[in-house]
Amino acid sequence: IDNWDRYFVNQHYVSDQYGVWLSSYAPIKNKQGEVVSALGVDINAADIHLRLEELIKFGMWGLSASVVLSFVLAFFLSKQVTTSLHKLSDVVQQIEEGNLEARVELKTNDEFSTLGRQINLMAKGLQERERLKMSFARYVSTHILDKILKTEAPLNLEGERRKVTILFSDIRQFTQLAERLAPEEV
């Protein structure tokens, strides 16, 4: 042995009449630190291969289990995402069809719940706008209301000059009638 004074593992298997071996050596030192001998250990290659096969088998089982677990986890995560998207899509569809009472409730704490809250705020704003529009329509003709809503410029309280024809009319005994009735009846 050329390397008997230091730790050494033979890189190649050694064959003899008893089998195939992997050999390693360790020096034995006295109290002064001088190498007085070497300890040689032979490990049967069949045992090494058996252990490697077990290790590979456990590795394959671990890999298979992690792949299956990742697919199951991906399925549940994708299911949660698609459920949230379907709920958001359904509410947006209902709002598009004119149901301004539609609201979305997501029990997640992610971007979809943030988007759901924003959609709910939008629906509430549209509902308020519709209510104001209907209230305003009681006092202004539909033609004027549509013109106001289509105008992008801010409304001014200034007058404008136009040539118009106005008819003043009086209903017979309306003043006496208005004095006797409640405002709602007038």
XYZ file of N, CA and C in Angstrom:
558
model
N 0.860 -1.173 0.000
C 0.000 0.000 0.000
C 0.901 1.229 0.000
N 0.716 2.080 -0.993
C 1.554 3.267 -1.087
C 1.121 4.346 -0.094
N -0.164 4.373 0.249
C -0.693 5.461 1.065
C -1.084 4.989 2.461
N -0.286 4.141 3.040
C -0.669 3.553 4.325
C -0.552 4.537 5.477
N 0.117 5.673 5.310
C 0.298 6.643 6.387
C -0.776 7.734 6.404
N -1.786 7.629 5.565
C -2.895 8.602 5.569
C -4.200 7.878 5.229
N -5.299 8.557 5.477
C -6.607 7.974 5.161
C -6.719 7.835 3.648
N -7.227 6.676 3.219
C -7.246 6.422 1.787
C -8.396 5.463 1.454
N -9.121 5.770 0.365
C -10.170 4.889 -0.138
C -9.808 4.532 -1.571
N -9.769 3.261 -1.852
C -9.464 2.807 -3.196
C -10.655 3.159 -4.106
N -10.399 3.814 -5.213
C -11.448 4.264 -6.125
C -12.006 3.140 -6.986
N -11.348 2.022 -7.025
C -11.774 0.903 -7.875
C -12.077 -0.302 -6.997
N -13.022 -1.110 -7.468
C -13.348 -2.350 -6.765
C -12.204 -3.347 -6.925
N -12.036 -4.156 -5.907
C -11.012 -5.198 -5.946
C -11.729 -6.547 -5.923
N -11.325 -7.432 -6.831
C -11.948 -8.767 -6.909
C -10.948 -9.817 -6.420
N -11.504 -10.754 -5.684
C -10.706 -11.918 -5.305
C -11.636 -13.124 -5.260
N -11.120 -14.266 -4.737
C -11.927 -15.475 -4.739
C -13.125 -15.383 -3.807
N -13.165 -14.377 -2.909
C -14.264 -14.252 -1.957
C -15.357 -13.267 -2.422
N -15.078 -12.503 -3.462
C -16.075 -11.569 -3.967
C -15.467 -10.283 -4.482
N -16.332 -9.261 -4.614
C -15.909 -7.942 -5.099
C -15.988 -6.998 -3.901
N -14.894 -6.215 -3.719
C -14.778 -5.399 -2.514
C -14.395 -3.963 -2.846
N -14.783 -3.086 -1.931
C -14.299 -1.704 -1.955
C -13.462 -1.562 -0.693
N -12.202 -1.173 -0.863
C -11.276 -1.143 0.265
C -10.962 0.286 0.665
N -10.744 0.460 2.002
C -10.314 1.754 2.518
C -9.341 1.505 3.654
N -8.500 2.520 3.927
C -7.428 2.342 4.905
C -7.360 3.565 5.801
N -6.932 3.323 7.065
C -6.740 4.400 8.028
C -5.457 4.123 8.791
N -4.635 5.138 8.998
C -3.389 4.915 9.729
C -3.655 4.766 11.234
N -2.818 3.978 11.899
C -2.865 3.843 13.350
C -1.572 4.479 13.866
N -1.731 5.449 14.777
C -0.575 6.206 15.259
C -0.338 5.918 16.739
N 0.920 6.034 17.138
C 1.243 5.892 18.560
C 1.104 7.245 19.258
N 1.543 7.327 20.547
C 1.400 8.564 21.317
C 2.223 9.699 20.739
N 3.288 9.401 20.084
C 4.141 10.440 19.509
C 3.621 10.904 18.138
N 2.571 10.289 17.626
C 1.987 10.677 16.345
C 2.618 9.976 15.171
N 3.451 8.978 15.406
C 4.086 8.237 14.317
C 3.163 7.110 13.880
N 3.111 6.888 12.581
C 2.293 5.816 12.035
C 2.999 4.496 12.300
N 2.307 3.620 13.018
C 2.909 2.326 13.346
C 2.252 1.198 12.580
N 1.040 1.471 12.064
C 0.327 0.418 11.357
C -0.773 1.067 10.529
N -1.515 0.265 9.812
C -2.661 0.752 9.040
C -3.794 -0.234 9.192
N -4.991 0.289 9.273
C -6.189 -0.550 9.387
C -6.853 -0.571 8.018
N -7.086 -1.720 7.503
C -7.758 -1.860 6.218
C -9.146 -2.440 6.406
N -10.112 -1.872 5.712
C -11.493 -2.343 5.802
C -11.974 -2.633 4.387
N -12.555 -3.815 4.210
C -13.138 -4.185 2.921
C -14.657 -4.253 3.088
N -15.360 -3.586 2.186
C -16.825 -3.603 2.197
C -17.275 -4.331 0.945
N -18.179 -5.266 1.142
C -18.662 -6.070 0.036
C -19.426 -5.163 -0.945
N -19.099 -5.222 -2.215
C -19.733 -4.389 -3.241
C -21.215 -4.700 -3.365
N -21.584 -5.943 -3.101
C -23.007 -6.301 -3.173
C -23.799 -5.528 -2.118
N -23.210 -5.345 -0.926
C -23.877 -4.556 0.115
C -24.024 -3.092 -0.318
N -22.996 -2.557 -0.938
C -23.045 -1.163 -1.417
C -24.133 -1.023 -2.472
N -24.186 -1.952 -3.413
C -25.204 -1.900 -4.467
C -26.609 -2.055 -3.895
N -26.738 -2.938 -2.880
C -28.041 -3.104 -2.232
C -28.476 -1.799 -1.572
N -27.568 -1.151 -0.873
C -27.890 0.139 -0.225
C -28.206 1.216 -1.266
N -27.466 1.229 -2.351
C -27.736 2.205 -3.415
C -29.104 1.962 -4.050
N -29.450 0.698 -4.250
C -30.765 0.392 -4.819
C -31.877 0.835 -3.880
N -31.685 0.618 -2.570
C -32.677 1.101 -1.593
C -32.784 2.620 -1.626
N -31.641 3.275 -1.694
C -31.625 4.733 -1.748
C -32.332 5.246 -3.005
N -32.077 4.611 -4.128
C -32.739 5.003 -5.377
C -34.240 4.750 -5.280
N -34.617 3.619 -4.679
C -36.039 3.290 -4.530
C -36.735 4.347 -3.662
N -36.113 4.688 -2.512
C -36.708 5.725 -1.658
C -36.745 7.081 -2.363
N -35.709 7.351 -3.135
C -35.691 8.602 -3.901
C -36.817 8.660 -4.924
N -37.067 7.549 -5.598
C -38.146 7.499 -6.592
C -39.509 7.640 -5.923
N -39.671 6.942 -4.762
C -40.934 7.082 -4.024
C -41.134 8.535 -3.579
N -40.083 9.150 -3.078
C -40.175 10.551 -2.649
C -40.502 11.479 -3.812
N -39.846 11.255 -4.950
C -40.120 12.056 -6.139
C -41.561 11.864 -6.603
N -42.006 10.616 -6.641
C -43.389 10.334 -7.062
C -44.393 10.991 -6.124
N -44.156 10.876 -4.822
C -45.069 11.473 -3.853
C -45.090 12.991 -3.988
N -43.932 13.603 -4.207
C -43.905 15.060 -4.346
C -44.588 15.509 -5.637
N -44.459 14.744 -6.720
C -45.141 15.086 -7.971
C -46.654 14.980 -7.787
N -47.109 13.880 -7.164
C -48.549 13.718 -6.930
C -49.066 14.832 -6.024
N -48.333 15.121 -4.956
C -48.734 16.186 -4.030
C -48.775 17.545 -4.732
N -47.810 17.805 -5.602
C -47.808 19.087 -6.315
C -48.988 19.177 -7.286
N -49.359 18.059 -7.925
C -50.536 18.080 -8.802
C -51.819 18.317 -8.013
N -51.939 17.671 -6.858
C -53.124 17.867 -6.024
C -53.190 19.314 -5.551
N -52.071 19.844 -5.091
C -52.028 21.236 -4.638
C -52.333 22.190 -5.787
N -51.779 21.936 -6.959
C -52.051 22.791 -8.125
C -53.524 22.728 -8.507
N -54.137 21.547 -8.387
C -55.558 21.425 -8.700
C -56.401 22.289 -7.777
N -56.141 22.199 -6.467
C -56.938 22.975 -5.515
C -56.687 24.476 -5.663
N -55.452 24.867 -5.920
C -55.180 26.293 -6.125
C -55.847 26.809 -7.393
N -55.768 26.032 -8.467
C -56.408 26.469 -9.713
C -57.926 26.491 -9.564
N -58.470 25.551 -8.779
C -59.914 25.533 -8.523
C -60.337 26.800 -7.782
N -59.541 27.209 -6.802
C -59.852 28.431 -6.056
C -59.788 29.655 -6.968
N -58.794 29.701 -7.825
C -58.655 30.834 -8.748
C -59.817 30.871 -9.733
N -60.153 29.718 -10.327
C -61.231 29.714 -11.312
C -62.581 29.993 -10.658
N -62.786 29.535 -9.422
C -64.036 29.836 -8.715
C -64.156 31.342 -8.498
N -63.075 31.973 -8.052
C -63.092 33.418 -7.849
C -63.353 34.152 -9.160
N -62.692 33.712 -10.227
C -62.887 34.365 -11.525
C -64.314 34.198 -12.033
N -64.904 33.023 -11.826
C -66.289 32.802 -12.255
C -67.248 33.706 -11.477
N -67.034 33.835 -10.177
C -67.892 34.712 -9.367
C -67.773 36.158 -9.839
N -66.542 36.607 -10.072
C -66.339 37.984 -10.551
C -66.985 38.175 -11.918
N -66.805 37.208 -12.800
C -67.378 37.297 -14.142
C -68.905 37.330 -14.097
N -69.506 36.496 -13.235
C -70.966 36.469 -13.123
C -71.514 37.809 -12.645
N -70.863 38.415 -11.650
C -71.347 39.697 -11.132
C -71.193 40.798 -12.183
N -70.081 40.801 -12.892
C -69.890 41.803 -13.947
C -70.947 41.621 -15.035
N -71.270 40.375 -15.376
C -72.319 40.097 -16.366
C -73.680 40.627 -15.881
N -73.996 40.403 -14.603
C -75.261 40.891 -14.054
C -75.318 42.416 -14.078
N -74.215 43.070 -13.760
C -74.172 44.538 -13.797
C -74.354 45.020 -15.221
N -73.719 44.331 -16.170
C -73.874 44.699 -17.583
C -75.327 44.589 -18.015
N -76.043 43.596 -17.495
C -77.451 43.402 -17.852
C -78.383 44.347 -17.102
N -77.828 45.202 -16.235
C -78.641 46.218 -15.568
C -78.970 45.917 -14.120
N -78.521 44.798 -13.591
C -78.776 44.474 -12.191
C -77.703 45.135 -11.333
N -77.974 46.372 -10.911
C -76.996 47.113 -10.128
C -77.009 46.711 -8.663
N -77.879 45.787 -8.295
C -77.915 45.253 -6.926
C -76.911 44.105 -6.765
N -76.344 43.611 -7.843
C -75.444 42.456 -7.791
C -74.166 42.816 -7.045
N -73.732 41.910 -6.196
C -72.510 42.087 -5.429
C -71.765 40.757 -5.416
N -70.464 40.835 -5.268
C -69.642 39.632 -5.193
C -69.057 39.537 -3.782
N -69.084 38.334 -3.235
C -68.513 38.066 -1.916
C -67.474 36.952 -2.060
N -66.207 37.314 -1.920
C -65.131 36.326 -1.985
C -64.508 36.204 -0.601
N -64.297 34.972 -0.172
C -63.737 34.735 1.157
C -62.245 34.437 1.063
N -61.585 35.127 0.166
C -60.144 34.971 0.028
C -59.479 36.264 0.476
N -58.192 36.223 0.620
C -57.462 37.420 0.998
C -56.356 37.644 -0.033
N -56.780 37.869 -1.269
C -55.824 38.028 -2.346
C -56.296 39.117 -3.300
N -55.705 39.147 -4.483
C -56.034 40.166 -5.470
C -57.479 40.058 -5.944
N -58.011 38.844 -5.951
C -59.393 38.665 -6.406
C -60.380 39.312 -5.442
N -60.121 39.219 -4.146
C -61.026 39.866 -3.191
C -60.914 41.381 -3.309
N -59.715 41.890 -3.589
C -59.543 43.331 -3.812
C -60.329 43.761 -5.049
N -60.230 42.978 -6.112
C -60.986 43.275 -7.328
C -62.487 43.189 -7.065
N -62.913 42.207 -6.269
C -64.329 42.071 -5.920
C -64.841 43.282 -5.161
N -64.034 43.781 -4.208
C -64.444 44.993 -3.473
C -64.573 46.182 -4.422
N -63.662 46.300 -5.362
C -63.713 47.410 -6.315
C -64.933 47.291 -7.235
N -65.266 46.080 -7.633
C -66.464 45.872 -8.454
C -67.705 46.238 -7.650
N -67.743 45.868 -6.373
C -68.882 46.229 -5.517
C -69.001 47.745 -5.378
N -67.868 48.438 -5.214
C -67.904 49.898 -5.135
C -68.383 50.507 -6.449
N -67.936 49.934 -7.562
C -68.378 50.416 -8.869
C -69.881 50.245 -9.026
N -70.397 49.073 -8.638
C -71.835 48.819 -8.750
C -72.622 49.779 -7.869
N -72.112 50.048 -6.680
C -72.770 50.994 -5.783
C -72.784 52.395 -6.398
N -71.663 52.797 -6.995
C -71.596 54.107 -7.659
C -72.552 54.189 -8.839
N -72.614 53.126 -9.624
C -73.550 53.113 -10.752
C -74.995 53.154 -10.262
N -75.260 52.478 -9.158
C -76.606 52.472 -8.590
C -76.987 53.884 -8.119
N -76.056 54.563 -7.461
C -76.317 55.938 -7.020
C -76.505 56.864 -8.217
N -75.697 56.685 -9.238
C -75.822 57.515 -10.449
C -77.193 57.294 -11.100
N -77.619 56.041 -11.152
C -78.925 55.722 -11.754
C -80.062 56.344 -10.932
N -79.911 56.278 -9.596
C -80.934 56.862 -8.732
C -81.003 58.394 -8.928
N -79.842 59.041 -9.019
C -79.819 60.491 -9.262
C -80.387 60.824 -10.634
N -80.073 60.006 -11.598
C -80.588 60.215 -12.948
C -82.113 60.134 -12.958
N -82.669 59.124 -12.262
C -84.127 58.978 -12.215
C -84.780 60.134 -11.451
N -84.127 60.556 -10.368
C -84.656 61.693 -9.604
C -84.626 62.959 -10.450
N -83.552 63.179 -11.170
C -83.420 64.362 -12.007
C -84.396 64.315 -13.180
N -84.708 63.090 -13.660
C -85.619 62.937 -14.799
C -87.040 63.371 -14.448
N -87.376 63.445 -13.185
C -88.706 63.916 -12.782
C -88.902 65.401 -13.086
N -87.800 66.137 -13.112
C -87.887 67.590 -13.242
C -87.410 68.114 -14.587
N -86.753 67.269 -15.371
C -86.198 67.704 -16.653
C -86.654 66.696 -17.702
N -86.879 67.175 -18.896
C -87.315 66.273 -19.960
C -86.207 65.276 -20.295
N -86.604 64.165 -20.883
C -85.658 63.111 -21.245
C -84.616 63.624 -22.227
N -85.051 64.476 -23.152
C -84.149 65.049 -24.142
C -83.047 65.861 -23.454
N -83.406 66.703 -22.521
C -82.432 67.538 -21.811
C -81.529 66.656 -20.945
N -82.094 65.668 -20.282
C -81.312 64.770 -19.422
C -80.261 64.027 -20.249
N -80.653 63.498 -21.404
C -79.692 62.791 -22.261
C -78.593 63.724 -22.730
N -78.956 64.954 -23.031
C -77.957 65.929 -23.489
C -76.970 66.249 -22.372
N -77.471 66.395 -21.153
C -76.593 66.684 -20.007
C -75.652 65.512 -19.764
N -76.169 64.286 -19.819
C -75.344 63.104 -19.552
C -74.294 62.870 -20.636
N -74.602 63.246 -21.877
C -73.652 63.037 -22.967
C -72.583 64.125 -23.021
N -72.845 65.256 -22.386
C -71.889 66.352 -22.390
C -70.717 66.004 -21.490
N -69.513 66.078 -22.042
C -68.332 65.767 -21.247
C -67.821 66.989 -20.507
N -68.129 68.171 -21.018
C -67.671 69.397 -20.370
C -68.464 69.604 -19.083
N -67.846 70.209 -18.071
C -68.588 70.464 -16.828
C -69.728 71.453 -17.071
N -70.815 71.263 -16.339
C -71.972 72.129 -16.484
C -71.709 73.485 -15.842
N -72.119 74.524 -16.525
C -71.987 75.885 -15.993
C -73.368 76.400 -15.638
N -73.408 77.252 -14.665
C -74.674 77.851 -14.282
C -74.898 79.173 -15.022
N -74.243 79.335 -16.125
C -74.409 80.529 -16.936
C -75.553 80.318 -17.922
N -76.132 81.392 -18.302
C -77.182 81.310 -19.311
C -76.587 81.307 -20.701
N -77.460 81.072 -21.669
C -77.028 81.154 -23.051
C -78.149 81.788 -23.859
N -77.775 82.511 -24.880
C -78.763 83.214 -25.696
C -79.280 82.278 -26.780
N -80.634 82.229 -26.852
C -81.285 81.410 -27.869
C -82.592 82.069 -28.246
N -83.023 81.809 -29.462
C -84.355 82.238 -29.878
C -85.292 81.091 -29.600
N -86.288 81.343 -28.744
C -87.227 80.299 -28.368
C -88.638 80.859 -28.418
N -89.574 79.946 -28.463
C -90.980 80.318 -28.385
C -91.525 79.713 -27.106
N -92.182 80.561 -26.300
C -92.712 80.106 -25.023
C -94.201 80.405 -24.993
N -94.945 79.431 -24.504
C -96.378 79.585 -24.348
C -96.691 79.626 -22.870
N -97.279 80.737 -22.420
C -97.738 80.843 -21.044
C -99.211 80.501 -21.039
N -99.568 79.643 -20.137
C -100.952 79.222 -20.091
C -101.387 79.176 -18.639
N -102.679 79.351 -18.432
C -103.205 79.291 -17.076
C -104.364 78.321 -17.070
N -104.454 77.533 -16.022
C -105.573 76.610 -15.880
C -106.623 77.331 -15.062
N -107.880 77.275 -15.524
C -108.962 77.965 -14.853
C -109.051 77.519 -13.398
N -109.080 78.468 -12.501
C -109.208 78.326 -11.051
C -108.075 77.484 -10.435
N -106.911 77.479 -11.064
C -105.792 76.702 -10.535
C -105.273 77.300 -9.232
N -105.237 78.604 -9.131
C -104.728 79.248 -7.920
C -105.577 78.863 -6.719
N -106.909 78.928 -6.859
C -107.783 78.562 -5.734
C -107.622 77.068 -5.401
N -107.485 76.241 -6.432
C -107.301 74.812 -6.219
C -105.981 74.550 -5.485
N -104.907 75.224 -5.896
C -103.591 75.031 -5.290
C -103.576 75.507 -3.843
N -104.371 76.505 -3.528
C -104.420 76.994 -2.147
C -105.094 76.010 -1.218
N -106.052 75.237 -1.710
C -106.805 74.294 -0.875
C -106.119 72.948 -0.719
N -105.372 72.474 -1.737
C -104.798 71.119 -1.717
C -103.414 71.110 -1.090
N -103.050 69.923 -0.615
C -101.680 69.726 -0.109
C -100.713 69.737 -1.292
N -99.449 70.058 -1.052
C -98.485 70.137 -2.167
C -98.401 68.846 -2.976
N -98.498 67.680 -2.303
C -98.397 66.416 -3.032
C -99.567 66.250 -3.991
N -100.742 66.740 -3.597
C -101.913 66.607 -4.475
C -101.851 67.573 -5.636
N -101.287 68.750 -5.414
C -101.163 69.734 -6.496
C -100.261 69.153 -7.569
